[in-house]
Amino acid sequence: MRRISIFGATGSIGQNTIDLVARVPGEYHVVALTGASNIAQLAADAIRLNAEIAITAHDHLLSDLRAALAGSGVEAQAGSQALIEAAARPSDWTMSAIVGAAGLAPGLEALKHGGILALANKESLVCAGALMLETARAHQARLLPVDSEHSAVFQALVGEDIESVERVIITASGGAFRDWPIEDLAHATLDEASSHPNWDMGQRITIDSASMFNKAMELIETREYFGVRPDQIEVLVHPESLIHAMVGFVDGGLMAHVGPPDMRHAIGYALHWPERRGLPVERLDLAGIGSFTFRAPCETRWPALRLAREVMQTGGLAGAIFNAAKETALDEFIAARIAFNEMASIVEDVLDSVAGMPGHIDAAMTLDNVAQVDHVARQEAHRVAKKRAG
Ligand code: NDP
Ligand code: MG
């Protein structure tokens, strides 16, 4: 039986992964499932899938998890160290679907033990792309993209030489505020930012789609994963979310990946790779859909895209600073302490101020140094946000 682990099992990607795994009883041996606050879901899935171990990221929820698993034979653990230890358990395929920079350390640990790491946690590549790729290489582990755009590019590249790639186009729906007057963005509410026109995802990535921080992260993810230059990567607004990415080759041809907005496609592709197997996703009726539309992204509406380009130009640990500032600004918006359009200005201020502090951006890319700049950037983002509020 194939051994699998799912980090972030209680989230949107995690639940879609479990949906695919649970359809084929007897094919998988589930090693570890992890969650954070949703103990009832974590315990129910661990028991249903007969997992070896279930881990909550929150120490204070260990007794709740133990109680929920009592008599099931599933081991219970809690805390960030337990997540890393679980990632060290032998597994053939691991899903990295924790949200945020918290996904980096367990993903990195899984890579050190070989096997396949299916990567939904784009923050890992934004914060420490070179470290992730180098660790995978050193341990003969395989990193497979799960983000839909990157899965699409990966699929378009099968049988192609990366040298013949001229450009990579990743599409963006434009999120909740695509057609809002720009001056109204200052008054956008949490509820309005939390509803996506096409995709059903976790709350944080849904808000990041509305601000385009999600696409900004994906620009960096594309550069890290495929090794293309920043000027070769384009963002294209495509409101229908049916074309996920296109690869342009030196002969002028474009290969587009088309599919319904259902993450089970990209998850299933990574789960079954290098094979393709049947998946329970909608088959598109293209005649019924009629047309695909495109437009250029407006950088005044979405300054996050400009910031991502600056981060790619700076290099070093700028991605880790960018991500930490973005996560903190998002926390502040969710807590209603700042306006929607202040998230980008906070991130910009933090990038500027941390860049001026010696020994951060240019420190070597180790897990410790990433954690250190992450800490500094979060503190700085809190300070900037407080100053704005006050
Ligand atoms: P969700 O918010 O739905 O789920 C996040 C998961 O992480 C949950 O299992 C949650 O546990 C757990 N978690 C939360 N905080 C922590 C923490 N501090 N330490 C450990 N675990 C934690 O997110 P999504 O599933 O939407 O996204 C997961 C990742 O995949 C993100 O990196 C996102 O950018 C990426 N992604 C998601 C897509 C989507 O369609 N949803 C598409 C492409 C990429 P609990 O719920 O129990 O609190
Ligand atoms: Mg995506």
Coordinates of C-alpha atoms and ligand atoms in Angstrom, one line a residue:
M1 CA 0.0 0.0 0.0
R2 CA 1.2 3.5 -0.8
R3 CA 2.0 5.5 2.4
I4 CA 0.6 9.0 2.5
S5 CA 0.5 11.9 4.9
I6 CA -1.6 15.0 4.7
F7 CA -0.5 18.2 6.4
G8 CA -3.3 20.7 6.7
A9 CA -5.9 17.8 6.4
T10 CA -8.7 19.8 7.9
G11 CA -8.5 22.7 5.4
S12 CA -9.9 23.2 1.9
I13 CA -7.0 21.5 0.1
G14 CA -6.7 18.8 2.8
Q15 CA -10.4 17.9 2.6
N16 CA -10.3 17.7 -1.2
T17 CA -7.2 15.4 -0.9
I18 CA -9.1 13.2 1.6
D19 CA -12.1 13.1 -0.8
L20 CA -9.8 11.5 -3.5
V21 CA -8.0 9.2 -1.1
A22 CA -11.2 7.9 0.6
R23 CA -12.7 6.9 -2.8
V24 CA -10.2 4.1 -3.2
P25 CA -10.3 2.1 0.1
G26 CA -7.3 -0.2 0.5
E27 CA -5.0 1.7 -1.9
Y28 CA -3.4 4.0 0.7
H29 CA -1.9 3.6 4.2
V30 CA -2.4 6.9 5.9
V31 CA 0.6 7.8 8.1
A32 CA -0.2 11.3 9.5
L33 CA -3.0 13.8 9.3
T34 CA -2.6 17.2 10.7
G35 CA -4.8 20.2 11.6
A36 CA -4.9 23.1 14.0
S37 CA -8.3 24.2 15.5
N38 CA -10.7 21.8 13.9
I39 CA -10.3 18.9 16.2
A40 CA -13.6 17.2 15.4
Q41 CA -12.8 17.0 11.7
L42 CA -9.2 15.9 12.3
A43 CA -10.3 13.1 14.6
A44 CA -13.2 11.9 12.4
D45 CA -10.9 11.7 9.3
A46 CA -8.0 10.0 11.3
I47 CA -10.4 7.4 12.5
R48 CA -12.2 6.9 9.2
L49 CA -8.9 6.6 7.3
N50 CA -7.2 4.6 10.1
A51 CA -4.3 7.0 10.3
E52 CA -1.2 6.1 12.4
I53 CA -1.1 9.6 14.0
A54 CA -3.2 12.8 14.1
I55 CA -1.5 16.1 15.1
T56 CA -2.9 19.4 16.0
A57 CA -0.6 22.4 15.7
H58 CA -2.0 23.8 18.9
D59 CA -0.5 22.4 22.1
H60 CA -3.5 23.5 24.2
L61 CA -5.8 21.3 22.1
L62 CA -4.0 18.0 22.7
S63 CA -6.4 16.9 25.4
D64 CA -9.3 17.5 23.2
L65 CA -7.7 15.5 20.4
R66 CA -6.9 12.7 22.8
A67 CA -10.5 12.6 24.0
A68 CA -11.8 12.6 20.4
L69 CA -9.5 9.7 19.4
A70 CA -10.0 7.7 22.6
G71 CA -10.2 3.9 21.9
S72 CA -9.5 4.3 18.2
G73 CA -5.9 3.3 18.2
V74 CA -4.8 6.5 16.5
E75 CA -2.0 8.3 18.2
A76 CA -2.5 11.9 19.2
Q77 CA 0.2 14.6 19.3
A78 CA 0.4 18.4 19.3
G79 CA 2.7 21.3 18.6
S80 CA 5.1 22.5 15.9
Q81 CA 7.8 20.0 16.9
A82 CA 5.3 17.1 16.6
L83 CA 4.4 18.3 13.1
I84 CA 8.1 18.1 12.1
E85 CA 8.5 14.6 13.7
A86 CA 5.4 13.4 11.8
A87 CA 7.0 14.7 8.6
A88 CA 10.0 12.5 9.3
R89 CA 7.9 9.3 9.4
P90 CA 8.4 7.3 6.3
S91 CA 5.8 8.2 3.6
D92 CA 5.7 7.8 -0.2
W93 CA 3.6 10.9 -0.8
T94 CA 3.0 13.9 1.4
M95 CA 0.5 16.7 0.9
S96 CA 1.8 20.1 2.1
A97 CA -1.4 22.1 2.7
I98 CA -0.9 24.0 5.9
V99 CA -1.7 27.6 5.3
G100 CA 1.1 30.2 5.8
A101 CA 4.8 30.1 6.6
A102 CA 3.9 27.4 9.3
G103 CA 4.0 24.9 6.4
L104 CA 7.6 25.5 5.6
A105 CA 9.3 23.4 8.3
P106 CA 7.2 20.3 8.0
G107 CA 7.5 20.4 4.2
L108 CA 11.3 20.8 4.4
E109 CA 11.5 17.9 6.8
A110 CA 9.4 15.6 4.5
L111 CA 11.8 16.4 1.7
K112 CA 14.7 15.2 3.8
H113 CA 13.2 11.8 3.8
G114 CA 12.7 11.4 0.1
G115 CA 9.4 10.5 -1.6
I116 CA 7.0 13.0 -3.2
L117 CA 6.0 16.3 -1.6
A118 CA 2.8 17.6 -3.3
L119 CA 3.1 21.3 -2.6
A120 CA -0.1 23.4 -2.1
N121 CA 1.7 25.6 0.5
K122 CA 3.0 28.2 -1.9
E123 CA 4.5 30.2 1.1
S124 CA 7.3 27.6 1.3
L125 CA 8.5 28.5 -2.2
V126 CA 8.0 32.3 -1.6
C127 CA 9.9 32.2 1.7
A128 CA 12.6 29.7 0.9
G129 CA 12.4 28.4 -2.7
A130 CA 16.1 27.8 -3.2
L131 CA 16.2 25.9 0.1
M132 CA 13.2 23.7 -0.8
L133 CA 14.6 22.8 -4.2
E134 CA 18.1 22.2 -2.9
T135 CA 16.8 19.9 -0.1
A136 CA 14.7 18.0 -2.6
R137 CA 17.7 17.5 -4.8
A138 CA 20.0 16.5 -2.0
H139 CA 17.6 13.8 -0.8
Q140 CA 16.2 12.6 -4.1
A141 CA 12.8 13.8 -3.2
R142 CA 10.3 15.0 -5.8
L143 CA 8.5 18.3 -5.4
L144 CA 5.2 18.4 -7.4
P145 CA 3.1 21.6 -7.7
V146 CA -0.5 21.6 -6.5
D147 CA -1.4 25.2 -7.0
S148 CA -3.6 25.0 -10.1
E149 CA -1.5 27.4 -12.2
H150 CA 1.7 25.6 -11.5
S151 CA 0.2 22.2 -12.0
A152 CA -1.1 23.6 -15.4
V153 CA 2.4 24.8 -16.3
F154 CA 4.0 21.5 -15.2
Q155 CA 1.5 19.6 -17.4
A156 CA 2.1 21.8 -20.4
L157 CA 5.9 21.2 -20.0
V158 CA 5.7 17.4 -20.1
G159 CA 8.0 16.3 -22.9
E160 CA 9.2 19.8 -23.5
D161 CA 12.7 21.3 -23.0
I162 CA 12.6 24.3 -20.5
E163 CA 15.1 26.0 -22.8
S164 CA 12.4 26.3 -25.5
V165 CA 10.1 28.2 -23.1
E166 CA 9.8 31.8 -24.0
R167 CA 7.1 32.9 -21.5
V168 CA 4.8 31.5 -18.8
I169 CA 1.3 33.1 -18.4
I170 CA -0.5 32.5 -15.2
T171 CA -4.1 33.5 -15.1
A172 CA -6.1 35.4 -12.3
S173 CA -9.8 35.6 -11.9
G174 CA -9.4 39.1 -10.5
G175 CA -11.1 38.0 -7.3
A176 CA -14.0 39.6 -5.5
F177 CA -13.2 43.2 -6.5
R178 CA -12.2 42.9 -10.1
D179 CA -14.9 45.3 -11.3
W180 CA -15.2 47.6 -8.3
P181 CA -14.3 51.3 -8.6
I182 CA -10.8 51.5 -7.2
E183 CA -11.9 54.3 -4.7
D184 CA -14.4 51.8 -3.1
L185 CA -11.6 49.3 -2.1
A186 CA -10.9 51.3 1.0
H187 CA -14.4 50.4 2.3
A188 CA -14.4 46.7 1.3
T189 CA -15.6 44.5 4.2
L190 CA -14.2 41.2 5.3
D191 CA -17.4 39.4 4.1
E192 CA -17.1 41.0 0.7
A193 CA -13.4 40.1 0.4
S194 CA -14.0 36.5 1.6
S195 CA -16.2 35.5 -1.3
H196 CA -14.5 34.3 -4.5
P197 CA -16.4 34.5 -7.9
N198 CA -15.2 31.0 -9.1
W199 CA -13.2 29.0 -6.6
D200 CA -14.2 27.6 -3.2
M201 CA -11.0 27.9 -1.0
G202 CA -9.8 28.7 2.5
Q203 CA -10.6 32.3 3.7
R204 CA -7.1 33.6 3.7
I205 CA -6.3 32.6 0.1
T206 CA -9.7 34.0 -1.0
I207 CA -8.9 37.4 0.5
D208 CA -5.4 37.1 -1.1
S209 CA -7.2 36.6 -4.4
A210 CA -9.2 39.8 -4.0
S211 CA -6.0 41.8 -3.2
M212 CA -4.0 39.9 -5.9
F213 CA -1.4 38.9 -3.2
N214 CA -2.2 35.4 -4.1
K215 CA -1.1 36.0 -7.7
A216 CA 1.9 38.0 -6.5
M217 CA 2.9 34.9 -4.4
E218 CA 2.3 32.8 -7.5
L219 CA 4.6 34.9 -9.6
I220 CA 7.4 34.2 -7.2
E221 CA 6.4 30.5 -7.0
T222 CA 6.6 30.3 -10.8
R223 CA 10.1 31.7 -10.8
E224 CA 11.3 29.4 -8.0
Y225 CA 9.7 26.2 -9.3
F226 CA 10.4 26.5 -13.0
G227 CA 13.6 28.6 -12.8
V228 CA 12.3 31.1 -15.5
R229 CA 13.3 34.8 -15.3
P230 CA 10.8 37.2 -13.9
D231 CA 10.5 39.0 -17.2
Q232 CA 9.3 35.7 -18.7
I233 CA 6.3 35.5 -16.4
E234 CA 3.0 37.3 -17.1
V235 CA -0.2 37.6 -15.2
L236 CA -3.4 37.7 -17.3
V237 CA -6.8 38.4 -15.9
H238 CA -9.2 35.7 -17.1
P239 CA -12.5 36.1 -15.2
E240 CA -13.9 32.6 -16.1
S241 CA -11.0 30.8 -14.3
L242 CA -11.0 28.0 -16.9
I243 CA -7.6 28.4 -18.4
H244 CA -5.2 28.1 -15.5
A245 CA -1.9 28.8 -17.2
M246 CA -0.3 29.0 -20.6
V247 CA 3.2 28.2 -21.7
G248 CA 4.6 30.1 -24.7
F249 CA 7.4 28.5 -26.7
V250 CA 10.1 29.9 -28.9
D251 CA 8.2 29.0 -32.0
G252 CA 5.3 31.2 -31.0
G253 CA 3.0 28.4 -30.0
L254 CA 1.1 28.6 -26.7
M255 CA 0.0 25.5 -24.7
A256 CA -3.0 26.3 -22.5
H257 CA -4.3 24.1 -19.7
V258 CA -8.1 24.2 -19.5
G259 CA -10.2 22.7 -16.7
P260 CA -13.0 23.4 -14.3
P261 CA -12.1 25.4 -11.2
D262 CA -11.9 22.3 -9.0
M263 CA -8.7 21.7 -7.0
R264 CA -9.2 18.0 -7.1
H265 CA -7.8 18.1 -10.7
A266 CA -4.4 19.5 -9.6
I267 CA -4.4 17.4 -6.4
G268 CA -5.3 14.2 -8.3
Y269 CA -2.7 14.9 -10.9
A270 CA 0.0 15.1 -8.2
L271 CA -1.4 12.1 -6.4
H272 CA -1.3 9.8 -9.4
W273 CA 1.7 11.3 -11.2
P274 CA 3.4 10.2 -13.4
E275 CA 0.1 8.4 -14.4
R276 CA -3.2 10.1 -15.2
R277 CA -6.3 8.5 -13.6
G278 CA -10.0 9.3 -13.8
L279 CA -11.1 12.1 -11.5
P280 CA -14.6 13.1 -10.3
V281 CA -14.4 16.6 -11.7
E282 CA -16.9 18.3 -14.1
R283 CA -16.3 17.9 -17.8
L284 CA -16.5 21.3 -19.4
D285 CA -19.2 22.1 -22.0
L286 CA -17.2 24.5 -24.1
A287 CA -19.9 25.2 -26.6
G288 CA -22.2 26.1 -23.7
I289 CA -19.4 28.3 -22.2
G290 CA -19.0 30.1 -25.6
S291 CA -16.0 32.3 -24.9
F292 CA -12.9 33.0 -22.9
T293 CA -12.1 36.5 -22.0
F294 CA -8.8 38.1 -21.0
R295 CA -7.5 41.5 -19.9
A296 CA -4.3 43.0 -18.6
P297 CA -4.0 43.4 -14.8
C298 CA -4.1 46.9 -13.5
E299 CA -1.2 47.6 -11.1
T300 CA -3.0 50.6 -9.6
R301 CA -5.9 48.3 -8.5
W302 CA -3.5 45.5 -7.5
P303 CA -0.1 46.9 -6.3
A304 CA 0.8 43.5 -4.9
L305 CA 1.9 42.5 -8.4
R306 CA 4.4 45.3 -8.5
L307 CA 5.7 44.4 -5.1
A308 CA 6.2 40.8 -6.1
R309 CA 8.4 41.9 -9.1
E310 CA 10.4 44.0 -6.7
V311 CA 10.9 41.1 -4.4
M312 CA 12.1 38.9 -7.3
Q313 CA 14.6 41.5 -8.3
T314 CA 15.9 41.9 -4.7
G315 CA 16.2 38.1 -4.2
G316 CA 17.7 36.7 -1.0
L317 CA 15.3 36.6 1.9
A318 CA 13.0 39.3 0.4
G319 CA 10.4 36.7 -0.2
A320 CA 10.3 35.6 3.4
I321 CA 9.9 39.3 4.5
F322 CA 7.2 39.8 1.8
N323 CA 5.2 36.8 3.0
A324 CA 5.5 37.5 6.7
A325 CA 4.4 41.2 6.1
K326 CA 1.5 40.0 3.9
E327 CA 0.4 37.4 6.5
T328 CA 0.4 40.0 9.3
A329 CA -1.4 42.6 7.1
L330 CA -4.0 40.0 6.4
D331 CA -4.4 39.3 10.1
E332 CA -4.9 43.0 10.7
F333 CA -7.5 43.2 7.9
I334 CA -9.4 40.2 9.2
A335 CA -9.3 41.8 12.7
A336 CA -10.8 44.9 11.2
R337 CA -7.9 47.1 12.3
I338 CA -6.9 48.2 8.8
A339 CA -8.7 48.9 5.5
F340 CA -8.5 46.4 2.6
N341 CA -6.2 48.6 0.5
E342 CA -3.8 49.3 3.4
M343 CA -2.5 45.7 3.2
A344 CA -0.3 46.5 0.2
S345 CA 1.0 49.7 1.7
I346 CA 1.9 47.9 4.9
V347 CA 3.8 45.2 3.0
E348 CA 5.6 47.9 0.9
D349 CA 6.6 49.8 4.1
V350 CA 7.9 46.6 5.7
L351 CA 9.9 45.6 2.7
D352 CA 11.5 49.1 2.7
S353 CA 12.3 49.2 6.4
V354 CA 13.6 45.6 6.7
A355 CA 15.7 46.1 3.6
G356 CA 17.4 49.0 5.5
M357 CA 18.3 46.7 8.5
P358 CA 21.7 45.1 8.0
G359 CA 22.0 41.3 8.0
H360 CA 18.4 40.3 7.0
I361 CA 17.7 40.3 3.3
D362 CA 21.2 39.1 2.4
A363 CA 21.5 36.4 5.2
A364 CA 22.1 32.8 4.0
M365 CA 18.9 30.9 3.2
T366 CA 18.6 28.6 6.2
L367 CA 15.5 27.6 8.1
D368 CA 16.7 29.6 11.1
N369 CA 17.4 32.7 9.1
V370 CA 14.1 32.5 7.4
A371 CA 12.4 32.2 10.8
Q372 CA 14.4 35.2 12.0
V373 CA 13.5 37.5 9.2
D374 CA 9.9 36.3 9.4
H375 CA 9.8 37.3 13.0
V376 CA 11.3 40.7 12.3
A377 CA 9.0 41.4 9.4
R378 CA 5.9 40.5 11.5
Q379 CA 7.0 42.8 14.3
E380 CA 7.6 45.6 11.8
A381 CA 4.2 45.0 10.1
H382 CA 2.5 45.2 13.5
R383 CA 4.3 48.4 14.2
V384 CA 3.4 50.0 10.8
A385 CA -0.2 48.8 11.1
K386 CA -0.5 50.3 14.6
K387 CA 1.0 53.6 13.5
R388 CA -1.6 53.8 10.7
A389 CA -4.5 52.9 13.0
G390 CA -3.4 55.4 15.6
Ligands
NDP1 P1 -7.4 26.4 4.9 O1 -7.4 27.6 5.7 O2 -8.7 25.9 4.3 O3 -6.7 25.2 5.6 C1 -5.5 25.4 6.3 C2 -5.0 24.2 7.0 O4 -3.8 24.5 7.8 C3 -6.0 23.6 8.0 O5 -5.8 22.3 8.1 C4 -5.6 24.4 9.3 O6 -6.1 23.7 10.4 C5 -4.1 24.3 9.2 N1 -3.5 25.3 9.9 C6 -3.9 26.6 10.2 N2 -2.9 27.3 10.9 C7 -1.9 26.4 11.1 C8 -0.7 26.5 11.9 N3 -0.3 27.6 12.4 N4 0.1 25.4 11.9 C9 -0.3 24.3 11.3 N5 -1.4 24.1 10.6 C10 -2.2 25.2 10.5 O7 -6.4 26.7 3.7 P2 -6.4 26.1 2.2 O8 -6.6 24.7 2.2 O9 -7.2 27.0 1.3 O10 -4.9 26.4 1.7 C11 -3.8 25.6 2.2 C12 -2.6 26.0 1.4 O11 -2.8 25.7 0.0 C13 -2.2 27.5 1.4 O12 -0.9 27.7 1.4 C14 -2.9 28.0 0.1 O13 -2.2 29.2 -0.4 C15 -2.6 26.8 -0.8 N6 -3.6 26.7 -1.9 C16 -4.9 26.6 -1.7 C17 -5.8 26.5 -2.7 C18 -7.3 26.3 -2.5 O14 -8.0 26.0 -3.4 N7 -7.8 26.3 -1.3 C19 -5.4 26.6 -4.1 C20 -3.9 26.7 -4.3 C21 -3.1 26.8 -3.2 P3 -7.6 24.0 11.1 O15 -8.5 24.2 9.9 O16 -7.8 22.7 11.8 O17 -7.4 25.1 12.0
MG2 MG -3.4 29.3 -7.6

